[in-house]
Coordinates of C-alpha atoms in Angstrom, one line a residue:
M192 CA 29.7 -3.3 -19.1
E193 CA 31.5 -0.5 -17.3
E194 CA 30.1 0.4 -13.9
R195 CA 29.8 4.0 -12.7
L196 CA 29.2 5.5 -9.3
A197 CA 26.2 7.9 -9.1
V198 CA 24.0 9.7 -6.6
L199 CA 20.3 9.7 -7.3
G200 CA 18.2 12.5 -5.8
I201 CA 14.5 11.6 -5.5
L202 CA 11.7 13.9 -4.4
I203 CA 8.3 12.4 -3.6
E204 CA 5.4 14.8 -3.5
N205 CA 2.7 12.2 -3.8
N206 CA 2.4 9.8 -0.9
D207 CA 0.5 7.4 -3.2
A208 CA 3.8 6.8 -5.1
V209 CA 5.9 5.8 -2.1
Q210 CA 5.2 2.1 -2.5
A211 CA 6.1 2.2 -6.2
V212 CA 9.3 4.0 -5.4
N213 CA 10.2 1.4 -2.8
D214 CA 9.4 -1.4 -5.2
L215 CA 11.7 0.1 -7.9
L216 CA 14.5 0.6 -5.4
H217 CA 14.1 -3.0 -4.2
E218 CA 14.3 -4.2 -7.8
Y219 CA 17.7 -2.4 -8.2
G220 CA 18.8 -3.3 -4.7
N221 CA 21.9 -5.3 -5.8
Y222 CA 23.4 -2.0 -7.2
I223 CA 22.4 0.3 -4.3
R224 CA 25.2 0.9 -1.8
G225 CA 23.6 3.5 0.4
R226 CA 20.2 5.2 1.0
M227 CA 19.1 8.1 3.1
G228 CA 15.6 9.3 3.3
I229 CA 14.2 12.5 4.9
P230 CA 10.5 12.8 5.3
R231 CA 8.9 16.3 5.6
V232 CA 5.6 15.3 7.0
K233 CA 4.0 18.8 7.3
D234 CA 4.6 19.4 3.5
S235 CA 3.9 15.8 2.4
V236 CA 7.3 15.7 0.7
S237 CA 10.1 13.1 1.1
A238 CA 13.6 13.3 -0.1
I239 CA 15.7 10.2 -0.8
S240 CA 19.4 10.1 -1.8
I241 CA 20.7 6.8 -3.2
I242 CA 24.4 5.9 -3.8
I243 CA 24.4 3.4 -6.7
I244 CA 27.1 1.5 -8.6
A245 CA 25.8 0.2 -11.9
S246 CA 26.1 0.7 -15.7
N247 CA 25.1 4.0 -17.3
N248 CA 22.1 2.1 -18.8
Q249 CA 20.9 0.7 -15.5
I250 CA 21.2 4.0 -13.7
S251 CA 19.4 6.0 -16.4
T252 CA 16.7 3.3 -16.6
L253 CA 16.0 3.5 -12.9
T254 CA 16.1 7.3 -12.9
G255 CA 13.6 7.3 -15.8
K256 CA 11.3 4.8 -14.2
L257 CA 11.2 6.9 -11.0
G258 CA 10.6 10.1 -12.9
M259 CA 7.6 8.6 -14.7
L260 CA 5.8 8.1 -11.5
K261 CA 3.2 10.7 -10.7
G262 CA 4.5 13.2 -8.1
V263 CA 8.1 11.9 -8.2
S264 CA 11.2 13.7 -9.5
A265 CA 14.5 12.0 -9.9
K266 CA 17.9 13.1 -11.1
A267 CA 21.3 11.3 -11.3
V268 CA 24.7 12.8 -10.8
Y269 CA 27.5 10.6 -12.2
S270 CA 31.1 10.4 -11.0
K271 CA 33.7 11.4 -13.6
L272 CA 35.8 8.2 -12.8

């Protein structure tokens, strides 16, 4: 299966979802090459960016699972290579 490089953008607007997000990211940890998180405490919003190298299916599955969590939005941007 061909691997792709992608950047996942994740916004968490429900603090109750933080553990579920971290659990999913841990599950896909073998594919994650970098992670940066920025909390905005006063607005109860956190932004996380993930650099991931995996198959299209794995990336879209992770993005979909994240997006199904209440108060969580996730989008993937794929490299063209």
